[in-house]
PDB file of C-alpha atoms in Angstrom:
ATOM      1  CA  MET A1115       0.000   0.000   0.000  1.00  0.00           C
ATOM      2  CA  VAL A1116       1.252   3.470  -0.929  1.00  0.00           C
ATOM      3  CA  LYS A1117       1.954   5.881   1.913  1.00  0.00           C
ATOM      4  CA  TRP A1118      -0.255   8.731   0.770  1.00  0.00           C
ATOM      5  CA  LYS A1119       0.920  12.282   1.382  1.00  0.00           C
ATOM      6  CA  ARG A1120      -1.821  14.824   1.921  1.00  0.00           C
ATOM      7  CA  ASP A1121      -1.573  17.715  -0.498  1.00  0.00           C
ATOM      8  CA  MET A1122      -2.099  20.696   1.776  1.00  0.00           C
ATOM      9  CA  GLY A1123      -1.791  23.031  -1.182  1.00  0.00           C
ATOM     10  CA  LEU A1124      -4.729  21.350  -2.923  1.00  0.00           C
ATOM     11  CA  GLU A1125      -6.805  21.159   0.250  1.00  0.00           C
ATOM     12  CA  GLY A1126      -6.156  24.820   0.989  1.00  0.00           C
ATOM     13  CA  ARG A1127      -7.138  25.823  -2.536  1.00  0.00           C
ATOM     14  CA  MET A1128     -10.341  23.770  -2.390  1.00  0.00           C
ATOM     15  CA  VAL A1129     -11.368  25.378   0.909  1.00  0.00           C
ATOM     16  CA  LEU A1130     -10.480  28.857  -0.358  1.00  0.00           C
ATOM     17  CA  THR A1131     -12.345  28.326  -3.631  1.00  0.00           C
ATOM     18  CA  MET A1132     -15.506  27.158  -1.864  1.00  0.00           C
ATOM     19  CA  PHE A1133     -15.262  30.023   0.648  1.00  0.00           C
ATOM     20  CA  LEU A1134     -14.864  32.643  -2.075  1.00  0.00           C
ATOM     21  CA  LEU A1135     -17.641  31.132  -4.173  1.00  0.00           C
ATOM     22  CA  ALA A1136     -19.952  31.069  -1.155  1.00  0.00           C
ATOM     23  CA  ALA A1137     -19.133  34.724  -0.423  1.00  0.00           C
ATOM     24  CA  VAL A1138     -19.797  35.693  -4.044  1.00  0.00           C
ATOM     25  CA  TYR A1139     -23.142  33.933  -4.098  1.00  0.00           C
ATOM     26  CA  LEU A1140     -24.267  35.290  -0.739  1.00  0.00           C
ATOM     27  CA  LEU A1141     -23.586  38.764  -2.092  1.00  0.00           C
ATOM     28  CA  PHE A1142     -25.441  37.857  -5.256  1.00  0.00           C
ATOM     29  CA  LEU A1143     -28.473  36.641  -3.307  1.00  0.00           C
ATOM     30  CA  ALA A1144     -28.385  39.772  -1.144  1.00  0.00           C
ATOM     31  CA  PHE A1145     -28.326  41.882  -4.305  1.00  0.00           C
ATOM     32  CA  LEU A1146     -31.296  40.022  -5.795  1.00  0.00           C
ATOM     33  CA  ALA A1147     -33.224  40.444  -2.540  1.00  0.00           C
ATOM     34  CA  SER A1148     -32.501  44.196  -2.569  1.00  0.00           C
ATOM     35  CA  MET A1149     -33.913  44.349  -6.096  1.00  0.00           C
ATOM     36  CA  GLY A1150     -37.216  42.915  -4.887  1.00  0.00           C
ATOM     37  CA  THR A1151     -36.747  39.252  -5.788  1.00  0.00           C
ATOM     38  CA  SER A1152     -38.742  36.902  -3.586  1.00  0.00           C
ATOM     39  CA  MET A1153     -36.435  35.123  -1.130  1.00  0.00           C
ATOM     40  CA  GLY A1154     -38.796  32.144  -1.132  1.00  0.00           C
ATOM     41  CA  VAL A1155     -38.455  31.742  -4.879  1.00  0.00           C
ATOM     42  CA  MET A1156     -34.656  32.003  -4.654  1.00  0.00           C
ATOM     43  CA  LEU A1157     -34.341  29.420  -1.894  1.00  0.00           C
ATOM     44  CA  LEU A1158     -36.769  27.019  -3.580  1.00  0.00           C
ATOM     45  CA  PHE A1159     -34.993  27.203  -6.915  1.00  0.00           C
ATOM     46  CA  ILE A1160     -31.487  26.902  -5.485  1.00  0.00           C
ATOM     47  CA  GLY A1161     -32.448  24.112  -3.072  1.00  0.00           C
ATOM     48  CA  LEU A1162     -34.093  22.087  -5.820  1.00  0.00           C
ATOM     49  CA  PHE A1163     -31.223  22.578  -8.213  1.00  0.00           C
ATOM     50  CA  MET A1164     -28.617  21.696  -5.588  1.00  0.00           C
ATOM     51  CA  GLY A1165     -30.498  18.542  -4.656  1.00  0.00           C
ATOM     52  CA  LEU A1166     -30.658  17.415  -8.266  1.00  0.00           C
ATOM     53  CA  GLN A1167     -26.988  18.274  -8.761  1.00  0.00           C
ATOM     54  CA  TYR A1168     -25.859  16.345  -5.678  1.00  0.00           C
ATOM     55  CA  TYR A1169     -27.885  13.192  -6.257  1.00  0.00           C
ATOM     56  CA  TYR A1170     -27.702  12.981 -10.039  1.00  0.00           C
ATOM     57  CA  SER A1171     -24.470  14.768 -10.985  1.00  0.00           C
ATOM     58  CA  ASP A1172     -22.502  11.583 -11.695  1.00  0.00           C
ATOM     59  CA  ARG A1173     -25.356  10.152 -13.771  1.00  0.00           C
ATOM     60  CA  LEU A1174     -25.608  13.377 -15.746  1.00  0.00           C
ATOM     61  CA  VAL A1175     -21.861  13.351 -16.432  1.00  0.00           C
ATOM     62  CA  LEU A1176     -21.983   9.737 -17.636  1.00  0.00           C
ATOM     63  CA  TRP A1177     -25.120  10.417 -19.670  1.00  0.00           C
ATOM     64  CA  SER A1178     -23.615  13.497 -21.331  1.00  0.00           C
ATOM     65  CA  MET A1179     -20.589  11.420 -22.362  1.00  0.00           C
ATOM     66  CA  LYS A1180     -22.713   8.402 -23.365  1.00  0.00           C
ATOM     67  CA  ALA A1181     -20.582   6.329 -20.991  1.00  0.00           C
ATOM     68  CA  THR A1182     -21.622   2.752 -20.262  1.00  0.00           C
ATOM     69  CA  VAL A1183     -20.796   1.109 -16.927  1.00  0.00           C
ATOM     70  CA  VAL A1184     -19.203  -2.264 -17.643  1.00  0.00           C
ATOM     71  CA  SER A1185     -18.871  -5.401 -15.545  1.00  0.00           C
ATOM     72  CA  GLU A1186     -15.707  -7.395 -14.872  1.00  0.00           C
ATOM     73  CA  GLU A1187     -16.904 -10.033 -17.341  1.00  0.00           C
ATOM     74  CA  GLU A1188     -17.176  -7.397 -20.080  1.00  0.00           C
ATOM     75  CA  GLU A1189     -13.809  -5.691 -19.429  1.00  0.00           C
ATOM     76  CA  PRO A1190     -11.703  -8.025 -17.231  1.00  0.00           C
ATOM     77  CA  LYS A1191      -8.332  -6.397 -18.011  1.00  0.00           C
ATOM     78  CA  ILE A1192      -9.239  -2.880 -16.961  1.00  0.00           C
ATOM     79  CA  HIS A1193     -11.141  -4.135 -13.901  1.00  0.00           C
ATOM     80  CA  GLN A1194      -8.114  -6.116 -12.748  1.00  0.00           C
ATOM     81  CA  THR A1195      -5.870  -3.081 -13.235  1.00  0.00           C
ATOM     82  CA  VAL A1196      -8.178  -0.784 -11.255  1.00  0.00           C
ATOM     83  CA  THR A1197      -8.562  -3.379  -8.491  1.00  0.00           C
ATOM     84  CA  ARG A1198      -4.769  -3.589  -8.079  1.00  0.00           C
ATOM     85  CA  LEU A1199      -4.336   0.198  -8.110  1.00  0.00           C
ATOM     86  CA  CYS A1200      -7.133   0.676  -5.575  1.00  0.00           C
ATOM     87  CA  ALA A1201      -5.472  -1.794  -3.208  1.00  0.00           C
ATOM     88  CA  MET A1202      -2.247   0.210  -3.479  1.00  0.00           C
ATOM     89  CA  ALA A1203      -4.040   3.536  -2.936  1.00  0.00           C
ATOM     90  CA  ASP A1204      -6.309   2.221  -0.139  1.00  0.00           C
ATOM     91  CA  LEU A1205      -9.485   3.109  -2.021  1.00  0.00           C
ATOM     92  CA  PRO A1206     -12.791   1.312  -2.520  1.00  0.00           C
ATOM     93  CA  LYS A1207     -13.033   0.083  -6.084  1.00  0.00           C
ATOM     94  CA  PRO A1208     -15.066   2.486  -8.243  1.00  0.00           C
ATOM     95  CA  ARG A1209     -17.417   1.486 -11.002  1.00  0.00           C
ATOM     96  CA  ILE A1210     -15.821   1.351 -14.451  1.00  0.00           C
ATOM     97  CA  ALA A1211     -17.362   2.973 -17.505  1.00  0.00           C
ATOM     98  CA  ILE A1212     -16.400   2.924 -21.176  1.00  0.00           C
ATOM     99  CA  VAL A1213     -16.976   5.780 -23.610  1.00  0.00           C
ATOM    100  CA  ARG A1214     -16.950   4.793 -27.263  1.00  0.00           C
ATOM    101  CA  THR A1215     -15.165   7.703 -28.926  1.00  0.00           C
ATOM    102  CA  PRO A1216     -11.871   8.069 -30.791  1.00  0.00           C
ATOM    103  CA  VAL A1217     -10.902  10.918 -28.428  1.00  0.00           C
ATOM    104  CA  PRO A1218      -8.240   9.433 -26.086  1.00  0.00           C
ATOM    105  CA  ASN A1219      -9.191  10.503 -22.571  1.00  0.00           C
ATOM    106  CA  ALA A1220     -10.355   9.496 -19.103  1.00  0.00           C
ATOM    107  CA  PHE A1221     -12.209  11.076 -16.198  1.00  0.00           C
ATOM    108  CA  ALA A1222     -13.573  10.394 -12.718  1.00  0.00           C
ATOM    109  CA  THR A1223     -16.897  11.498 -11.294  1.00  0.00           C
ATOM    110  CA  GLY A1224     -19.060  10.825  -8.251  1.00  0.00           C
ATOM    111  CA  LYS A1225     -20.094  12.345  -4.934  1.00  0.00           C
ATOM    112  CA  SER A1226     -17.546  10.445  -2.832  1.00  0.00           C
ATOM    113  CA  PRO A1227     -14.942   7.670  -3.076  1.00  0.00           C
ATOM    114  CA  GLY A1228     -17.677   5.157  -2.313  1.00  0.00           C
ATOM    115  CA  SER A1229     -19.809   6.258  -5.273  1.00  0.00           C
ATOM    116  CA  ALA A1230     -17.047   7.092  -7.744  1.00  0.00           C
ATOM    117  CA  VAL A1231     -16.992   6.135 -11.389  1.00  0.00           C
ATOM    118  CA  VAL A1232     -13.820   6.042 -13.469  1.00  0.00           C
ATOM    119  CA  ALA A1233     -14.395   6.225 -17.205  1.00  0.00           C
ATOM    120  CA  VAL A1234     -11.999   5.651 -20.072  1.00  0.00           C
ATOM    121  CA  THR A1235     -12.533   6.047 -23.782  1.00  0.00           C
ATOM    122  CA  THR A1236     -11.958   3.370 -26.395  1.00  0.00           C
ATOM    123  CA  GLY A1237      -9.562   5.799 -28.079  1.00  0.00           C
ATOM    124  CA  LEU A1238      -7.417   5.793 -24.942  1.00  0.00           C
ATOM    125  CA  MET A1239      -7.377   2.011 -24.541  1.00  0.00           C
ATOM    126  CA  ASP A1240      -6.438   1.555 -28.215  1.00  0.00           C
ATOM    127  CA  ARG A1241      -3.417   3.875 -28.023  1.00  0.00           C
ATOM    128  CA  LEU A1242      -1.742   3.269 -24.649  1.00  0.00           C
ATOM    129  CA  ASN A1243       0.314   0.328 -23.458  1.00  0.00           C
ATOM    130  CA  GLN A1244      -0.380  -1.307 -20.098  1.00  0.00           C
ATOM    131  CA  GLY A1245       2.032   0.868 -18.093  1.00  0.00           C
ATOM    132  CA  GLU A1246       0.657   4.074 -19.596  1.00  0.00           C
ATOM    133  CA  LEU A1247      -2.941   2.978 -19.036  1.00  0.00           C
ATOM    134  CA  GLU A1248      -2.144   2.207 -15.384  1.00  0.00           C
ATOM    135  CA  ALA A1249      -0.646   5.684 -14.992  1.00  0.00           C
ATOM    136  CA  VAL A1250      -3.774   7.356 -16.416  1.00  0.00           C
ATOM    137  CA  LEU A1251      -6.055   5.261 -14.216  1.00  0.00           C
ATOM    138  CA  ALA A1252      -3.884   6.110 -11.192  1.00  0.00           C
ATOM    139  CA  HIS A1253      -4.259   9.792 -12.098  1.00  0.00           C
ATOM    140  CA  GLU A1254      -8.051   9.465 -12.059  1.00  0.00           C
ATOM    141  CA  LEU A1255      -7.984   7.501  -8.801  1.00  0.00           C
ATOM    142  CA  SER A1256      -5.895  10.320  -7.314  1.00  0.00           C
ATOM    143  CA  HIS A1257      -8.784  12.677  -8.057  1.00  0.00           C
ATOM    144  CA  VAL A1258     -11.012  10.288  -6.133  1.00  0.00           C
ATOM    145  CA  LYS A1259      -8.505  10.024  -3.269  1.00  0.00           C
ATOM    146  CA  ASN A1260      -8.152  13.814  -3.058  1.00  0.00           C
ATOM    147  CA  ARG A1261     -11.950  14.272  -3.284  1.00  0.00           C
ATOM    148  CA  ASP A1262     -11.357  17.172  -5.649  1.00  0.00           C
ATOM    149  CA  MET A1263     -13.858  15.742  -8.141  1.00  0.00           C
ATOM    150  CA  THR A1264     -16.595  16.397  -5.547  1.00  0.00           C
ATOM    151  CA  ILE A1265     -15.444  19.972  -5.027  1.00  0.00           C
ATOM    152  CA  LEU A1266     -15.246  20.550  -8.784  1.00  0.00           C
ATOM    153  CA  THR A1267     -18.776  19.233  -9.249  1.00  0.00           C
ATOM    154  CA  ILE A1268     -20.158  21.512  -6.529  1.00  0.00           C
ATOM    155  CA  ALA A1269     -18.163  24.505  -7.755  1.00  0.00           C
ATOM    156  CA  SER A1270     -19.310  23.937 -11.328  1.00  0.00           C
ATOM    157  CA  PHE A1271     -22.891  23.910 -10.079  1.00  0.00           C
ATOM    158  CA  LEU A1272     -22.443  27.211  -8.269  1.00  0.00           C
ATOM    159  CA  SER A1273     -21.140  28.866 -11.418  1.00  0.00           C
ATOM    160  CA  THR A1274     -24.447  28.116 -13.173  1.00  0.00           C
ATOM    161  CA  VAL A1275     -26.757  29.415 -10.437  1.00  0.00           C
ATOM    162  CA  ALA A1276     -26.546  33.058 -11.527  1.00  0.00           C
ATOM    163  CA  PHE A1277     -27.336  32.218 -15.144  1.00  0.00           C
ATOM    164  CA  PHE A1278     -30.231  29.857 -14.423  1.00  0.00           C
ATOM    165  CA  PHE A1279     -31.789  31.979 -11.701  1.00  0.00           C
ATOM    166  CA  VAL A1280     -31.752  35.168 -13.761  1.00  0.00           C
ATOM    167  CA  ARG A1281     -33.028  33.294 -16.780  1.00  0.00           C
ATOM    168  CA  TYR A1282     -35.998  31.663 -15.052  1.00  0.00           C
ATOM    169  CA  SER A1283     -36.873  33.906 -12.101  1.00  0.00           C
ATOM    170  CA  MET A1284     -38.667  36.378 -14.349  1.00  0.00           C
ATOM    171  CA  TYR A1285     -41.200  33.659 -15.165  1.00  0.00           C
ATOM    172  CA  PHE A1286     -42.043  33.491 -11.460  1.00  0.00           C
ATOM    173  CA  GLY A1287     -42.462  37.246 -11.185  1.00  0.00           C
ATOM    174  CA  GLY A1288     -39.328  37.301  -9.032  1.00  0.00           C
ATOM    175  CA  PHE A1289     -38.216  40.836  -9.735  1.00  0.00           C
ATOM    176  CA  GLY A1290     -40.824  42.327  -7.417  1.00  0.00           C
ATOM    177  CA  ASN A1291     -42.426  45.715  -7.569  1.00  0.00           C
ATOM    178  CA  ASN A1292     -39.249  47.742  -7.882  1.00  0.00           C
ATOM    179  CA  ARG A1293     -38.937  47.122 -11.601  1.00  0.00           C
ATOM    180  CA  LYS A1294     -38.996  50.336 -13.677  1.00  0.00           C
ATOM    181  CA  GLY A1295     -38.977  50.055 -17.415  1.00  0.00           C
ATOM    182  CA  GLY A1296     -36.919  46.906 -17.289  1.00  0.00           C
ATOM    183  CA  GLY A1297     -33.940  48.790 -15.845  1.00  0.00           C
ATOM    184  CA  ASN A1298     -33.587  46.449 -12.898  1.00  0.00           C
ATOM    185  CA  ILE A1299     -33.499  43.421 -15.170  1.00  0.00           C
ATOM    186  CA  ILE A1300     -30.522  44.897 -17.040  1.00  0.00           C
ATOM    187  CA  VAL A1301     -28.701  45.616 -13.768  1.00  0.00           C
ATOM    188  CA  ILE A1302     -29.342  42.059 -12.535  1.00  0.00           C
ATOM    189  CA  TRP A1303     -28.098  40.619 -15.806  1.00  0.00           C
ATOM    190  CA  LEU A1304     -24.889  42.675 -15.563  1.00  0.00           C
ATOM    191  CA  VAL A1305     -24.298  41.609 -11.956  1.00  0.00           C
ATOM    192  CA  SER A1306     -24.991  37.962 -12.819  1.00  0.00           C
ATOM    193  CA  ILE A1307     -22.417  38.103 -15.617  1.00  0.00           C
ATOM    194  CA  GLY A1308     -19.874  39.427 -13.106  1.00  0.00           C
ATOM    195  CA  VAL A1309     -20.729  36.654 -10.644  1.00  0.00           C
ATOM    196  CA  TRP A1310     -20.407  34.013 -13.354  1.00  0.00           C
ATOM    197  CA  LEU A1311     -17.040  35.405 -14.503  1.00  0.00           C
ATOM    198  CA  VAL A1312     -15.566  35.378 -10.969  1.00  0.00           C
ATOM    199  CA  SER A1313     -16.845  31.820 -10.458  1.00  0.00           C
ATOM    200  CA  PHE A1314     -15.476  30.758 -13.832  1.00  0.00           C
ATOM    201  CA  LEU A1315     -11.967  32.033 -13.035  1.00  0.00           C
ATOM    202  CA  LEU A1316     -11.940  30.498  -9.535  1.00  0.00           C
ATOM    203  CA  ILE A1317     -12.980  27.100 -10.892  1.00  0.00           C
ATOM    204  CA  ARG A1318     -10.379  27.217 -13.658  1.00  0.00           C
ATOM    205  CA  ALA A1319      -7.623  28.072 -11.158  1.00  0.00           C
ATOM    206  CA  LEU A1320      -8.663  25.164  -8.907  1.00  0.00           C
ATOM    207  CA  SER A1321      -8.915  22.816 -11.884  1.00  0.00           C
ATOM    208  CA  ARG A1322      -5.362  23.582 -13.027  1.00  0.00           C
ATOM    209  CA  TYR A1323      -3.865  22.883  -9.596  1.00  0.00           C
ATOM    210  CA  ARG A1324      -5.861  19.675  -9.113  1.00  0.00           C
ATOM    211  CA  GLU A1325      -4.267  18.254 -12.269  1.00  0.00           C
ATOM    212  CA  PHE A1326      -0.784  18.800 -10.843  1.00  0.00           C
ATOM    213  CA  ALA A1327      -1.913  17.077  -7.625  1.00  0.00           C
ATOM    214  CA  ALA A1328      -3.374  14.106  -9.522  1.00  0.00           C
ATOM    215  CA  ASP A1329      -0.185  13.769 -11.584  1.00  0.00           C
ATOM    216  CA  ARG A1330       1.807  13.573  -8.327  1.00  0.00           C
ATOM    217  CA  GLY A1331      -0.661  11.045  -6.946  1.00  0.00           C
ATOM    218  CA  ALA A1332      -0.354   8.857 -10.034  1.00  0.00           C
ATOM    219  CA  ALA A1333       3.437   8.912  -9.721  1.00  0.00           C
ATOM    220  CA  MET A1334       3.167   7.903  -6.041  1.00  0.00           C
ATOM    221  CA  ILE A1335       0.751   5.030  -6.739  1.00  0.00           C
ATOM    222  CA  THR A1336       2.608   3.554  -9.721  1.00  0.00           C
ATOM    223  CA  GLY A1337       6.117   4.520  -8.622  1.00  0.00           C
ATOM    224  CA  ASN A1338       6.900   5.414 -12.237  1.00  0.00           C
ATOM    225  CA  PRO A1339       6.257   9.032 -13.325  1.00  0.00           C
ATOM    226  CA  ALA A1340       7.744   8.239 -16.756  1.00  0.00           C
ATOM    227  CA  ASN A1341       4.691   6.166 -17.690  1.00  0.00           C
ATOM    228  CA  LEU A1342       2.365   9.093 -17.085  1.00  0.00           C
ATOM    229  CA  THR A1343       4.726  11.384 -19.012  1.00  0.00           C
ATOM    230  CA  SER A1344       4.613   8.985 -21.940  1.00  0.00           C
ATOM    231  CA  ALA A1345       0.807   8.700 -21.744  1.00  0.00           C
ATOM    232  CA  LEU A1346       0.318  12.479 -21.658  1.00  0.00           C
ATOM    233  CA  MET A1347       2.616  12.947 -24.639  1.00  0.00           C
ATOM    234  CA  LYS A1348       0.796  10.273 -26.646  1.00  0.00           C
ATOM    235  CA  ILE A1349      -2.623  11.735 -25.875  1.00  0.00           C
ATOM    236  CA  SER A1350      -1.408  15.258 -26.619  1.00  0.00           C
ATOM    237  CA  ASP A1351       0.106  14.178 -29.943  1.00  0.00           C
ATOM    238  CA  VAL A1352      -3.074  12.410 -31.025  1.00  0.00           C
ATOM    239  CA  MET A1353      -5.528  15.156 -30.001  1.00  0.00           C
ATOM    240  CA  PRO A1354      -4.818  17.520 -32.939  1.00  0.00           C
ATOM    241  CA  ARG A1355      -5.550  14.690 -35.375  1.00  0.00           C
ATOM    242  CA  ILE A1356      -8.999  13.962 -33.900  1.00  0.00           C
ATOM    243  CA  PRO A1357     -11.828  15.332 -36.097  1.00  0.00           C
ATOM    244  CA  THR A1358     -13.106  18.681 -34.802  1.00  0.00           C
ATOM    245  CA  GLU A1359     -16.656  17.311 -34.693  1.00  0.00           C
ATOM    246  CA  ASP A1360     -15.612  14.562 -32.248  1.00  0.00           C
ATOM    247  CA  LEU A1361     -13.749  17.056 -30.038  1.00  0.00           C
ATOM    248  CA  ARG A1362     -16.718  19.410 -29.857  1.00  0.00           C
ATOM    249  CA  LYS A1363     -18.977  16.598 -28.723  1.00  0.00           C
ATOM    250  CA  VAL A1364     -16.944  16.101 -25.538  1.00  0.00           C
ATOM    251  CA  GLU A1365     -15.161  19.399 -24.813  1.00  0.00           C
ATOM    252  CA  GLY A1366     -17.882  20.421 -22.352  1.00  0.00           C
ATOM    253  CA  MET A1367     -16.269  17.866 -20.023  1.00  0.00           C
ATOM    254  CA  ASN A1368     -12.783  19.367 -20.283  1.00  0.00           C
ATOM    255  CA  ALA A1369     -12.473  20.192 -16.573  1.00  0.00           C
ATOM    256  CA  PHE A1370     -12.871  16.472 -15.790  1.00  0.00           C
ATOM    257  CA  PHE A1371     -10.528  15.095 -18.491  1.00  0.00           C
ATOM    258  CA  ILE A1372      -6.863  14.231 -17.986  1.00  0.00           C
ATOM    259  CA  ILE A1373      -6.103  16.374 -21.069  1.00  0.00           C
ATOM    260  CA  PRO A1374      -8.627  18.895 -22.420  1.00  0.00           C
ATOM    261  CA  ALA A1375     -10.296  18.099 -25.729  1.00  0.00           C
ATOM    262  CA  VAL A1376     -10.100  21.480 -27.420  1.00  0.00           C
ATOM    263  CA  SER A1377     -11.084  22.422 -30.957  1.00  0.00           C
ATOM    264  CA  GLY A1378      -9.206  25.735 -30.836  1.00  0.00           C
ATOM    265  CA  SER A1379      -6.589  27.731 -28.893  1.00  0.00           C
ATOM    266  CA  ILE A1380      -7.422  29.118 -25.430  1.00  0.00           C
ATOM    267  CA  MET A1381      -5.677  31.507 -23.066  1.00  0.00           C
ATOM    268  CA  ASN A1382      -3.914  30.048 -20.029  1.00  0.00           C
ATOM    269  CA  LEU A1383      -6.126  32.087 -17.679  1.00  0.00           C
ATOM    270  CA  PHE A1384      -9.223  30.324 -18.987  1.00  0.00           C
ATOM    271  CA  SER A1385      -7.658  26.869 -19.336  1.00  0.00           C
ATOM    272  CA  THR A1386      -8.906  23.969 -17.218  1.00  0.00           C
ATOM    273  CA  HIS A1387      -5.423  22.404 -17.232  1.00  0.00           C
ATOM    274  CA  PRO A1388      -1.829  23.584 -16.777  1.00  0.00           C
ATOM    275  CA  SER A1389       0.336  23.542 -19.882  1.00  0.00           C
ATOM    276  CA  MET A1390       1.692  20.201 -21.034  1.00  0.00           C
ATOM    277  CA  GLU A1391       5.242  21.538 -20.711  1.00  0.00           C
ATOM    278  CA  LYS A1392       4.765  22.335 -17.008  1.00  0.00           C
ATOM    279  CA  ARG A1393       3.150  18.961 -16.270  1.00  0.00           C
ATOM    280  CA  ILE A1394       5.902  17.025 -18.001  1.00  0.00           C
ATOM    281  CA  ALA A1395       8.612  19.109 -16.297  1.00  0.00           C
ATOM    282  CA  ALA A1396       7.062  18.346 -12.880  1.00  0.00           C
ATOM    283  CA  LEU A1397       6.870  14.605 -13.668  1.00  0.00           C
ATOM    284  CA  GLU A1398      10.444  14.510 -14.931  1.00  0.00           C
ATOM    285  CA  LYS A1399      11.578  16.181 -11.705  1.00  0.00           C
ATOM    286  CA  MET A1400       9.755  13.484  -9.700  1.00  0.00           C
ATOM    287  CA  GLN A1401      11.371  10.792 -11.840  1.00  0.00           C
ATOM    288  CA  ARG A1402      14.843  12.161 -11.113  1.00  0.00           C
ATOM    289  CA  GLU A1403      14.083  12.372  -7.383  1.00  0.00           C
ATOM    290  CA  MET A1404      12.872   8.741  -7.307  1.00  0.00           C
ATOM    291  CA  GLU A1405      15.902   7.509  -9.215  1.00  0.00           C
ATOM    292  CA  SER A1406      18.297   9.303  -6.880  1.00  0.00           C
TER     293      SER A1406
END
């Protein structure tokens, strides 16, 4: 069994992200209340949406990716690999799902380690050797071990509250009696855009750090950072050759993937992942430390 080292940097960032998001949304709710929006409507909508998100988030993620949970009889090799890695990482074995797409990738989802699902694509299994596949699976199990997938799911939900509430509250007459010529609606829309942008940037910053943490976790579990380096390079090399249509079908899940499926260039500030150069440099440093 691997002696797991707690990543205080990741834990601190998760706590800070949730604290800042909570502060932003409390201010947002206070603003809506000051504009005459019914508090009852706000609480009902948010409570319902949070309940659905918490209980069905993993199913929605799998459904959006058209992932199919497979039994050990259907995919014995990958089940055996995950079972061995879980024993090393002291984790309950997650369910395994397969996504039939040429895009080589993997992700983990679920509310907790006990309800986690690790999914891999057929494109990934076709392109990686056993050592590389183990490294990718260990990376996803590190997300489960760190519980950052839960935080990311909750944080991603919070970033949509402003948009959905502003979009639908008008149908409930939620803007109250203070509305004058639609001016308040414009102000609320502007504030909601600001709230969404702050949430978006906080989530992206957390997402980038969590990938570094999962890379370190994979290296600890497998004891061979070079395999993950090789896997990342293979996936990165293949991604530009994947048809744009296939990438666009899955790029909404980029924050969960081991490497983002992007159909165009994006700025680092808005990226869900650190640059490939930085990830490989960190893994190579770990490899040298282990060898010495």
